[in-house]
Coordinates of C-alpha atoms in Angstrom, one line a residue:
Chain A
M1 CA 0.5 -0.3 0.0
K2 CA 3.6 2.7 0.8
S3 CA 4.7 2.3 -2.3
I4 CA 1.0 3.2 -4.1
F5 CA 0.7 6.2 -2.3
Y6 CA 3.7 7.2 -3.3
F7 CA 3.6 6.4 -6.7
S8 CA 0.4 8.7 -6.5
V9 CA 1.8 11.5 -4.8
I10 CA 5.0 11.2 -7.8
F11 CA 1.6 11.0 -10.3
L12 CA 0.3 14.2 -9.6
T13 CA 3.4 15.9 -8.0
A14 CA 4.7 15.3 -11.6
L15 CA 1.0 16.2 -13.1
G16 CA 1.6 19.2 -11.5
L17 CA 4.7 20.2 -12.8
S18 CA 4.0 19.3 -17.0
I19 CA 1.1 21.6 -16.4
G20 CA 3.3 24.5 -15.0
L21 CA 5.8 24.1 -17.2
V22 CA 3.6 22.8 -20.2
Q23 CA 2.3 26.4 -20.0
L24 CA 5.4 28.3 -19.7
L25 CA 7.0 26.5 -22.8
F26 CA 4.1 26.2 -25.2
P27 CA 1.5 28.6 -24.1
E28 CA -1.4 26.5 -26.4
S29 CA -0.8 30.2 -28.4
N30 CA 2.7 29.1 -30.2
W31 CA 1.2 25.2 -31.1
Q32 CA 1.0 24.5 -34.9
T33 CA -0.6 22.2 -36.5
N34 CA 0.5 19.8 -39.5
V35 CA -1.8 17.7 -40.8
Q36 CA 1.0 15.7 -43.2
I37 CA 2.3 14.4 -38.9
A38 CA -1.6 13.6 -38.1
M39 CA -2.9 10.6 -35.9
Q40 CA 0.9 9.4 -36.0
S41 CA 1.2 6.7 -33.0
P42 CA 3.6 7.6 -30.2
S43 CA 6.7 8.1 -31.3
F44 CA 9.9 9.7 -29.2
A45 CA 9.2 12.8 -30.8
H46 CA 5.8 12.5 -29.5
I47 CA 5.0 10.4 -26.5
F48 CA 1.0 10.3 -26.9
G49 CA 1.3 10.6 -30.4
T50 CA -0.8 13.2 -32.7
D51 CA -4.2 14.1 -33.1
S52 CA -5.9 15.2 -36.3
L53 CA -4.3 18.1 -37.0
G54 CA -0.8 17.2 -36.7
R55 CA -0.7 18.2 -32.4
D56 CA 1.2 17.0 -30.0
L57 CA -1.2 14.9 -27.8
F58 CA 0.5 14.8 -24.7
L59 CA 0.6 18.9 -24.9
R60 CA -3.0 18.8 -25.2
T61 CA -3.5 16.1 -22.3
V62 CA -1.7 17.9 -20.0
H63 CA -3.3 21.3 -21.6
G64 CA -6.9 20.2 -20.9
A65 CA -6.1 19.0 -17.3
Q66 CA -5.7 22.2 -16.5
M67 CA -9.7 22.7 -17.4
T68 CA -10.5 19.2 -15.9
L69 CA -8.6 19.7 -12.4
M70 CA -9.6 23.2 -12.3
M71 CA -13.6 21.6 -12.3
G72 CA -13.0 19.3 -10.0
C73 CA -11.6 21.7 -6.7
V74 CA -14.5 24.1 -8.1
C75 CA -17.1 21.7 -7.9
S76 CA -16.0 19.9 -4.8
L77 CA -15.6 23.7 -3.3
F78 CA -19.4 25.5 -4.3
S79 CA -21.0 21.3 -2.8
F80 CA -18.7 22.3 0.0
F81 CA -20.0 25.8 0.8
I82 CA -23.7 24.5 -0.1
G83 CA -24.1 21.6 1.5
V84 CA -22.1 22.2 5.1
I85 CA -24.7 25.6 5.5
Y86 CA -27.1 23.4 4.8
G87 CA -26.7 21.0 7.2
G88 CA -25.3 23.8 10.6
I89 CA -28.2 25.3 9.2
S90 CA -30.4 21.7 9.7
A91 CA -28.7 20.5 12.6
W92 CA -28.5 23.6 14.0
L93 CA -32.5 24.2 14.4
G94 CA -32.9 20.7 14.9
K95 CA -37.0 20.0 15.5
L96 CA -38.9 20.3 12.3
T97 CA -36.5 23.0 10.5
D98 CA -34.5 19.8 11.1
Q99 CA -36.9 17.7 10.0
V100 CA -38.8 19.9 6.2
M101 CA -34.6 20.4 4.9
M102 CA -34.3 16.2 5.2
R103 CA -37.1 15.9 3.8
L104 CA -36.0 18.3 0.6
M105 CA -32.7 17.0 0.5
E106 CA -34.0 13.2 0.2
V107 CA -36.3 14.7 -2.4
L108 CA -33.2 15.9 -4.9
M109 CA -31.7 12.2 -3.3
S110 CA -33.8 10.6 -5.7
L111 CA -32.9 11.1 -8.9
P112 CA -29.0 9.3 -9.6
Q113 CA -27.0 12.5 -9.2
L114 CA -26.7 12.6 -13.4
V115 CA -30.3 12.4 -13.9
T116 CA -29.7 15.4 -11.7
I117 CA -27.2 16.8 -13.0
G118 CA -28.2 16.6 -16.8
L119 CA -31.5 18.8 -15.6
L120 CA -29.9 21.5 -13.7
V121 CA -26.6 22.3 -16.3
I122 CA -29.6 22.5 -18.9
F123 CA -31.8 25.2 -16.8
L124 CA -29.2 26.5 -16.4
A125 CA -26.5 27.2 -18.9
N126 CA -30.3 27.2 -21.5
R127 CA -30.0 26.1 -25.4
G128 CA -29.0 22.6 -25.2
G129 CA -25.2 22.9 -25.4
G130 CA -24.8 26.4 -24.3
V131 CA -21.5 26.3 -22.2
S132 CA -19.7 28.3 -23.2
G133 CA -16.8 31.5 -22.1
L134 CA -16.2 32.4 -17.9
T135 CA -20.0 32.4 -17.4
G136 CA -20.5 29.4 -19.0
I137 CA -18.3 27.5 -16.8
F138 CA -19.4 28.9 -13.7
K139 CA -22.7 27.7 -14.9
L140 CA -21.7 23.8 -15.4
A141 CA -19.7 24.0 -12.2
F142 CA -22.5 26.0 -10.2
A143 CA -25.2 23.0 -11.8
I144 CA -22.5 20.0 -10.9
S145 CA -22.6 21.1 -7.2
L146 CA -26.3 21.6 -7.1
G147 CA -26.5 18.0 -7.7
S148 CA -23.8 16.7 -5.9
W149 CA -23.7 19.1 -2.3
M150 CA -25.7 16.1 -0.5
S151 CA -23.4 14.4 0.5
F152 CA -21.7 17.3 2.2
A153 CA -24.6 18.1 3.6
R154 CA -25.4 14.9 5.2
L155 CA -21.5 14.8 6.7
T156 CA -22.2 18.7 8.9
R157 CA -25.3 17.2 9.7
N158 CA -24.6 14.3 11.1
L159 CA -21.1 15.5 13.4
V160 CA -23.2 19.4 14.3
L161 CA -25.6 16.5 15.9
K162 CA -23.0 14.8 17.8
E163 CA -20.8 18.1 18.5
K164 CA -24.0 20.0 19.7
A165 CA -24.7 17.5 22.2
L166 CA -21.3 17.8 24.4
L167 CA -20.7 20.7 26.6
Y168 CA -18.6 22.6 25.1
V169 CA -21.0 24.2 22.7
E170 CA -24.1 24.0 26.0
A171 CA -21.0 26.7 27.4
A172 CA -21.0 28.8 24.5
V173 CA -24.8 29.0 23.9
A174 CA -25.0 29.8 27.8
V175 CA -22.0 32.7 27.8
G176 CA -24.0 34.5 25.0
S177 CA -22.1 33.7 21.9
T178 CA -23.5 34.2 18.4
P179 CA -24.3 31.1 16.1
F180 CA -22.6 32.4 13.7
R181 CA -19.2 32.6 16.1
I182 CA -20.0 29.2 17.8
F183 CA -19.9 27.7 14.5
W184 CA -16.5 29.3 13.8
R185 CA -15.0 29.3 16.7
E186 CA -16.2 26.0 18.5
I187 CA -17.7 23.6 15.9
G188 CA -16.1 24.7 12.8
P189 CA -12.2 23.5 13.7
N190 CA -13.5 19.7 15.1
L191 CA -15.2 19.6 11.8
A192 CA -12.8 20.6 9.9
P193 CA -10.3 17.7 10.1
S194 CA -13.4 15.4 8.0
L195 CA -14.4 17.6 6.0
M196 CA -11.2 18.5 4.4
I197 CA -11.1 14.6 3.4
M198 CA -14.8 14.6 2.7
F199 CA -13.1 17.5 0.4
G200 CA -10.9 15.9 -1.7
L201 CA -12.6 12.7 -1.6
Q202 CA -14.9 14.5 -4.3
I203 CA -12.8 16.0 -6.4
P204 CA -11.5 12.2 -8.6
N205 CA -16.3 12.8 -8.6
F206 CA -16.0 15.4 -9.9
L207 CA -13.0 15.7 -12.5
L208 CA -15.3 12.3 -14.0
F209 CA -18.6 13.9 -13.8
E210 CA -17.0 17.9 -16.3
S211 CA -15.1 15.2 -18.7
L212 CA -18.7 13.1 -19.1
L213 CA -20.4 15.9 -19.4
S214 CA -18.5 17.2 -22.5
F215 CA -18.2 13.6 -23.9
T216 CA -21.8 13.8 -24.7
G217 CA -21.6 17.2 -25.3
L218 CA -23.4 19.2 -22.5
G219 CA -20.1 20.3 -21.4
I220 CA -17.2 22.0 -22.0
Q221 CA -18.0 22.9 -25.6
P222 CA -14.6 23.1 -27.9
P223 CA -12.5 26.3 -28.6
L224 CA -11.7 25.8 -24.8
S225 CA -10.4 22.4 -23.9
S226 CA -11.0 19.4 -21.3
W227 CA -10.1 15.8 -20.7
G228 CA -13.8 15.3 -21.4
L229 CA -13.7 16.9 -24.8
L230 CA -10.3 15.5 -26.1
L231 CA -11.8 11.8 -24.8
Q232 CA -14.9 12.4 -26.9
E233 CA -12.8 13.5 -29.5
G234 CA -10.3 10.0 -29.9
W235 CA -13.7 8.1 -29.5
K236 CA -14.8 9.4 -33.0
S237 CA -11.4 7.2 -34.0
M238 CA -11.1 4.9 -31.7
I239 CA -11.4 1.7 -33.8
A240 CA -8.1 3.2 -36.3
Y241 CA -6.1 5.7 -33.8
P242 CA -6.4 3.9 -30.3
H243 CA -4.1 5.9 -28.9
V244 CA -6.0 8.9 -29.1
L245 CA -8.5 7.8 -26.6
L246 CA -6.7 5.3 -23.8
F247 CA -4.0 8.1 -23.7
P248 CA -5.9 11.1 -22.3
S249 CA -8.2 8.4 -20.6
L250 CA -5.6 6.6 -19.1
I251 CA -4.4 9.8 -17.6
L252 CA -7.6 10.3 -16.1
F253 CA -7.5 7.3 -15.1
L254 CA -4.1 7.5 -12.9
T255 CA -5.5 11.1 -11.8
V256 CA -9.0 9.2 -10.2
F257 CA -6.7 6.7 -9.1
S258 CA -4.2 8.4 -7.3
L259 CA -6.5 11.1 -5.8
N260 CA -8.6 7.6 -4.2
V261 CA -5.4 6.8 -2.4
I262 CA -3.8 10.0 -1.5
F263 CA -7.3 10.6 0.7
E264 CA -7.9 7.7 1.8
Q265 CA -4.7 7.7 2.8
L266 CA -4.8 11.0 5.4
R267 CA -8.5 9.8 6.3
R268 CA -7.3 6.6 8.1
K269 CA -4.1 8.1 9.7
V270 CA -6.2 11.5 10.3
L271 CA -8.9 10.7 11.6
R272 CA -8.1 7.6 13.5
K273 CA -6.0 10.6 16.3
F274 CA -10.3 11.7 15.9
E275 CA -12.1 8.4 16.8
P276 CA -9.8 6.9 19.5
I277 CA -12.0 4.2 19.9
D278 CA -13.1 3.3 16.5
T279 CA -9.4 1.2 16.0
H280 CA -10.2 -0.8 13.9
H281 CA -9.3 0.1 10.2
Chain B
M1 CA -41.8 -2.4 12.6
G2 CA -45.2 -1.6 11.8
R3 CA -44.8 2.2 11.8
Y4 CA -40.8 1.8 10.2
L5 CA -42.7 0.8 7.6
V6 CA -46.2 3.6 7.3
R7 CA -43.4 5.9 7.7
R8 CA -41.0 4.9 5.4
I9 CA -43.7 4.4 2.6
F10 CA -45.4 7.6 3.7
L11 CA -41.3 9.1 3.2
S12 CA -40.8 7.4 0.0
L13 CA -44.0 9.0 -1.0
F14 CA -43.6 12.0 -1.0
S15 CA -40.3 12.1 -2.4
I16 CA -42.2 11.0 -5.1
F17 CA -44.5 14.1 -5.4
G18 CA -42.0 16.4 -5.0
L19 CA -39.5 15.0 -7.9
I20 CA -43.0 14.7 -9.9
T21 CA -43.3 18.4 -8.9
A22 CA -39.8 20.0 -8.7
T23 CA -39.9 18.7 -12.5
F24 CA -42.6 20.1 -14.1
F25 CA -42.1 22.6 -13.0
L26 CA -38.3 22.6 -13.0
L27 CA -39.0 22.4 -17.5
R28 CA -42.2 25.1 -17.7
C29 CA -39.9 27.7 -16.4
L30 CA -37.3 27.3 -18.5
P31 CA -36.4 29.9 -21.6
G32 CA -36.9 28.4 -24.8
G33 CA -39.3 25.9 -26.5
P34 CA -39.5 22.8 -28.1
F35 CA -40.3 24.6 -31.1
D36 CA -38.2 28.0 -31.2
D37 CA -35.0 26.0 -32.9
E38 CA -33.7 26.5 -36.1
V39 CA -37.2 26.9 -39.0
Q40 CA -39.1 29.6 -38.0
L41 CA -42.6 28.1 -37.8
A42 CA -44.9 30.8 -38.9
P43 CA -47.5 32.1 -35.9
Q44 CA -50.8 30.2 -36.6
V45 CA -48.5 26.9 -36.7
L46 CA -47.1 27.6 -33.6
A47 CA -50.9 28.8 -32.1
A48 CA -52.1 24.8 -33.5
L49 CA -49.3 23.0 -32.4
K50 CA -49.2 24.6 -28.8
I51 CA -52.8 24.4 -28.6
Q52 CA -52.3 20.2 -29.2
Y53 CA -49.3 19.7 -27.2
G54 CA -51.1 21.9 -24.3
L55 CA -48.5 24.7 -23.9
D56 CA -51.4 27.4 -24.7
Q57 CA -52.7 26.4 -21.2
S58 CA -52.3 27.9 -17.4
L59 CA -49.1 26.1 -15.3
L60 CA -52.1 24.8 -13.2
T61 CA -53.6 23.8 -16.3
Q62 CA -51.3 21.7 -17.2
Y63 CA -49.9 20.5 -13.8
T64 CA -53.8 19.6 -12.6
L65 CA -53.7 17.8 -16.1
Y66 CA -50.6 16.1 -16.0
L67 CA -51.7 14.8 -12.7
K68 CA -54.7 13.7 -14.2
N69 CA -53.0 12.2 -16.9
L70 CA -49.9 10.2 -14.9
A71 CA -52.9 8.6 -13.1
E72 CA -54.5 7.2 -15.1
F73 CA -49.9 5.8 -17.0
N74 CA -50.9 8.8 -19.9
L75 CA -46.8 10.2 -19.9
G76 CA -48.9 11.8 -22.8
H77 CA -47.4 12.4 -26.3
S78 CA -43.3 12.8 -27.3
I79 CA -42.4 15.5 -29.4
L80 CA -39.4 14.8 -31.1
Y81 CA -40.8 11.6 -32.5
S82 CA -43.9 14.0 -33.8
G83 CA -46.8 12.4 -31.7
K84 CA -45.4 8.6 -30.2
S85 CA -46.0 7.6 -27.8
V86 CA -43.8 8.8 -24.1
S87 CA -44.7 4.8 -23.4
I88 CA -43.6 3.7 -26.1
V89 CA -40.2 5.2 -26.6
I90 CA -39.9 4.5 -23.2
M91 CA -40.2 0.8 -23.2
N92 CA -38.4 0.7 -26.0
A93 CA -35.9 1.3 -24.1
L94 CA -36.3 -0.4 -20.7
P95 CA -36.1 -3.4 -21.1
R96 CA -32.5 -2.9 -22.8
S97 CA -30.6 -0.7 -19.5
F98 CA -32.1 -3.3 -16.9
G99 CA -32.0 -6.6 -18.4
L100 CA -28.3 -5.7 -18.8
G101 CA -28.6 -3.8 -15.0
A102 CA -29.9 -6.8 -13.8
G103 CA -27.3 -8.5 -15.3
A104 CA -24.7 -6.5 -14.0
L105 CA -26.0 -6.7 -10.4
F106 CA -25.8 -10.7 -10.5
F107 CA -23.1 -10.7 -11.4
G108 CA -21.9 -8.5 -9.8
V109 CA -22.9 -9.7 -6.9
L110 CA -21.8 -13.0 -7.2
I111 CA -18.1 -11.4 -8.2
G112 CA -17.8 -9.1 -5.5
I113 CA -18.8 -11.5 -2.8
S114 CA -17.1 -14.5 -3.4
S115 CA -13.6 -12.9 -4.2
G116 CA -14.0 -11.1 -1.2
F117 CA -14.4 -14.0 0.6
L118 CA -11.5 -16.3 -0.5
F119 CA -9.0 -13.0 -0.4
F120 CA -10.2 -12.8 3.2
I121 CA -9.1 -16.4 3.7
T122 CA -6.1 -16.6 2.0
G123 CA -4.9 -13.4 3.9
S124 CA -4.2 -10.7 1.2
Q125 CA -6.5 -7.8 2.4
V126 CA -4.1 -5.6 0.8
V127 CA -3.9 -6.7 -3.0
M128 CA -7.9 -6.3 -2.5
R129 CA -7.1 -2.9 -1.4
A130 CA -5.5 -2.3 -4.6
I131 CA -7.0 -3.6 -7.0
H132 CA -10.1 -2.2 -5.4
F133 CA -8.9 1.1 -5.7
M134 CA -8.1 0.3 -9.2
F135 CA -11.4 -0.7 -10.2
L136 CA -13.0 1.6 -8.3
S137 CA -10.3 4.7 -10.2
A138 CA -11.3 3.3 -13.2
P139 CA -13.5 5.1 -15.6
T140 CA -15.9 3.7 -17.3
L141 CA -14.2 6.1 -20.6
F142 CA -11.2 4.2 -20.1
L143 CA -12.4 0.5 -18.8
G144 CA -15.3 0.8 -21.8
P145 CA -12.2 1.4 -25.1
L146 CA -10.3 -0.7 -23.4
V147 CA -12.4 -4.1 -23.1
I148 CA -13.5 -2.6 -26.7
L149 CA -9.6 -2.1 -28.3
V150 CA -8.7 -6.0 -26.5
F151 CA -11.6 -7.9 -26.6
G152 CA -13.4 -6.6 -29.6
L153 CA -10.5 -5.5 -31.6
W154 CA -7.2 -7.4 -30.8
L155 CA -8.3 -10.5 -28.9
N156 CA -11.4 -10.9 -31.7
W157 CA -13.4 -12.8 -29.7
F158 CA -17.1 -11.0 -28.7
P159 CA -18.5 -8.6 -31.2
I160 CA -18.6 -4.9 -30.0
T161 CA -21.3 -3.6 -30.5
V162 CA -25.2 -4.8 -29.1
S163 CA -27.3 -6.6 -31.1
D164 CA -29.6 -10.2 -30.8
R165 CA -26.2 -11.9 -30.1
W166 CA -26.5 -13.2 -26.3
A167 CA -22.1 -12.7 -27.0
S168 CA -22.6 -8.9 -28.0
Y169 CA -23.7 -8.3 -23.9
I170 CA -20.8 -10.3 -22.2
L171 CA -18.9 -6.9 -22.9
P172 CA -21.0 -3.8 -22.2
L173 CA -21.7 -6.4 -19.4
M174 CA -18.0 -6.5 -18.3
V175 CA -17.1 -2.9 -17.5
L176 CA -20.7 -2.4 -15.7
T177 CA -19.7 -5.3 -13.2
I178 CA -16.7 -4.2 -12.4
R179 CA -17.6 -1.5 -10.2
P180 CA -20.1 -3.9 -7.9
A181 CA -17.8 -6.0 -7.4
A182 CA -15.1 -4.7 -6.0
N183 CA -17.0 -2.8 -3.9
L184 CA -19.1 -5.5 -2.8
A185 CA -15.8 -7.2 -2.2
R186 CA -14.2 -4.4 -0.6
L187 CA -17.2 -3.5 2.4
L188 CA -17.7 -7.8 3.5
I189 CA -14.0 -7.6 3.8
G190 CA -14.0 -4.8 5.8
G191 CA -17.5 -6.1 7.5
L192 CA -15.7 -9.3 7.9
E193 CA -12.6 -8.0 9.9
E194 CA -14.8 -5.7 11.6
S195 CA -16.6 -8.3 12.7
L196 CA -14.0 -10.6 13.9
A197 CA -12.5 -7.8 16.1
Q198 CA -15.5 -7.2 18.1
P199 CA -15.7 -9.0 21.6
W200 CA -18.3 -11.0 20.7
A201 CA -16.1 -13.1 18.5
I202 CA -13.7 -13.6 21.8
T203 CA -16.4 -14.5 24.2
A204 CA -17.2 -17.2 20.2
K205 CA -14.0 -18.7 20.8
A206 CA -13.6 -18.7 24.4
Y207 CA -16.8 -20.9 24.1
G208 CA -14.7 -23.5 21.8
F209 CA -16.9 -22.5 18.4
S210 CA -14.1 -23.7 15.3
N211 CA -13.2 -20.5 13.2
E212 CA -14.6 -21.7 10.5
K213 CA -17.8 -21.8 12.6
I214 CA -17.3 -17.8 14.5
L215 CA -16.7 -17.0 10.4
M216 CA -19.0 -18.9 8.7
K217 CA -22.4 -18.8 10.7
F218 CA -21.9 -15.6 12.9
A219 CA -19.1 -13.1 11.1
F220 CA -20.7 -13.1 8.1
K221 CA -24.3 -12.8 9.0
Q222 CA -23.4 -8.9 10.6
S223 CA -20.9 -8.7 8.0
L224 CA -23.3 -8.8 5.2
I225 CA -25.2 -4.9 6.9
P226 CA -22.4 -2.8 5.3
V227 CA -23.3 -4.8 2.1
L228 CA -26.6 -4.5 2.1
S229 CA -26.4 -1.5 2.5
Y230 CA -24.2 -0.3 -0.4
L231 CA -26.8 -2.4 -2.4
G232 CA -29.3 -0.6 -0.8
Q233 CA -27.9 2.4 -2.5
S234 CA -26.4 1.8 -5.5
V235 CA -29.0 -0.4 -6.9
A236 CA -31.5 1.7 -8.6
G237 CA -27.4 2.7 -10.5
I238 CA -26.8 -0.2 -11.8
L239 CA -30.5 -1.5 -12.6
S240 CA -30.9 1.8 -14.1
G241 CA -27.9 1.3 -16.6
S242 CA -24.9 3.2 -17.3
L243 CA -24.9 5.8 -19.7
L244 CA -21.9 5.9 -20.8
V245 CA -22.5 2.4 -21.2
E246 CA -24.7 2.9 -22.9
I247 CA -23.4 5.5 -25.5
I248 CA -20.2 3.0 -26.2
F249 CA -21.9 -0.1 -26.4
N250 CA -24.4 1.9 -29.0
I251 CA -27.5 0.1 -26.0
G252 CA -30.8 2.6 -26.6
G253 CA -31.5 2.9 -23.3
L254 CA -32.7 5.2 -21.3
G255 CA -29.4 7.0 -20.1
S256 CA -28.8 7.8 -23.7
Q257 CA -32.7 8.3 -24.3
F258 CA -32.6 10.4 -21.3
I259 CA -29.7 13.1 -22.9
E260 CA -31.4 13.3 -26.5
S261 CA -34.8 14.6 -24.8
L262 CA -32.4 16.8 -22.6
V263 CA -31.3 18.1 -26.3
N264 CA -34.1 18.6 -27.7
R265 CA -36.6 19.3 -24.8
D266 CA -38.2 16.5 -25.6
Y267 CA -40.8 17.8 -21.7
A268 CA -42.8 14.6 -21.9
V269 CA -40.4 12.2 -22.0
I270 CA -37.9 14.4 -19.8
I271 CA -39.9 14.2 -16.5
S272 CA -41.3 10.5 -17.8
L273 CA -37.5 9.4 -17.8
T274 CA -37.3 11.9 -14.4
L275 CA -39.7 10.7 -13.0
I276 CA -38.6 6.2 -13.3
Y277 CA -35.2 6.8 -12.5
G278 CA -36.6 8.3 -9.3
L279 CA -39.3 5.2 -9.1
I280 CA -36.8 2.8 -9.4
L281 CA -34.0 4.7 -6.4
V282 CA -37.3 5.7 -4.1
I283 CA -37.9 1.4 -4.7
S284 CA -34.6 0.1 -4.7
N285 CA -34.3 2.5 -1.2
L286 CA -37.1 1.3 0.5
L287 CA -37.0 -2.5 -0.9
F288 CA -33.7 -2.2 1.3
D289 CA -34.3 -0.6 4.4
I290 CA -37.3 -2.7 5.6
I291 CA -34.5 -5.4 4.8
I292 CA -31.5 -4.2 7.0
Y293 CA -34.6 -3.4 9.0
S294 CA -35.5 -7.1 9.5
L295 CA -32.0 -8.2 10.0
D296 CA -29.9 -6.4 11.9
A297 CA -31.9 -5.4 15.6
R298 CA -29.0 -2.8 16.3
I299 CA -31.5 -0.3 14.5
E300 CA -33.0 2.5 16.8
K301 CA -36.0 1.5 16.2
N302 CA -38.2 5.3 16.1

């Protein structure tokens, strides 16, 4: 397990470094199209081969990583905020409010996530494929987050309910702290580790959602580039030129894998300290 | 049991009703209708079309009419397929998704439970964890093409698109089975480890039960609880199939139908598909909650 963990760390570091280097040394505006070397298989000159316009596939993959990784983090951040606020309010007010808020959430959860996100993308992005430009990306991220904040809300609610019953919270209420202060200064620090790890564990899901939506044409639109778009392009020529699909999807796979391994390891290491009773993991 | 059941069923009904209402209003409030695309229609034609599909009435009238029709299982007509009834569109797609999903569920449980048990007995949990991470993280967009290339094109064992032949279902089944199988195996191992670490296991050992008996008779039954609650959450997803698998293997199932009607604003089909997805999820959640409840006496009974 240790070697897998190190592999993941090294892979993600390498990916991050390549993103930075490609951005510095080979900015997109400098890319040459050369149809004579289109669809070449991997070689030393082009380690991932070339695409239908003769561009280097490695550069394109690393470039697409920017958008996909950014979407992953932004979506996770959005759903984090929505979920934590919703779950926190629900647990803090309790009673009828809690009941109503939870039932409403269950209505949202009675649909597969993809169906909810699909409906929201259409609703927010107006016409079928209207996600372009910065506001388009923002809308897409918002649609994805609106369809997936529920796991954050559930976790926050459970954690806050547990903390609320403890004496230090009662003491804070007794000395007249405002709910905001109690959340920020008293309860918040105790929830932080669990929420942070949840935040990390959700990122891979969002990477997959982005690629899926872009692959089906509902997500990021062409002049921009992302892994989902690369995969869509590769899918069209997969039978004749498998490398155009296989390399980007392999990188997507390894990224998701590494993130899962790292945050799962963190969860096992960090949360054990906070839950000393639960020793068998 | 009775009160819990009634409460649970009532909540499920509430979810379904909420879903119907939310989807209906969400879609009707959208800017842009199904007829203002591409060709500009004459105002008279547009008005006639709107009357034909009932789009000229007020939202509330449309809503009550919709509820009434729904109660009579009349799902309305598709706009995309020029007036074909929605139930026909759905009945075409449903069996394909469900057939594949049921297969994936069956093989997923079979392979997952047996391999989990095997890994646990042979004591190679670490290997299992690595495999689990790999399969869990493998995107369908990687696995699907890989399986097509390796088994379909290079080895030429199975056909790569779904047709009437049974062999054509093997590749999509393979892709659909991997994730539930890996998850189930992992959960079973976790459950077994956890239950064997509890005091009752030591007590049972002290009473002289053999290791096999403790494992098979007591620990196995307990470790089924996380397995079942995972199944409860994901059975709907497995059954209704995967959108990507349907696209990759060219299966005209629920998922690809859903995307198509989303892009074309085919209101009636979108709503009906959403409802079907919701129904599958709510019903399977309900069933599994009841199963878990009757299995585990320790769940708080309020």
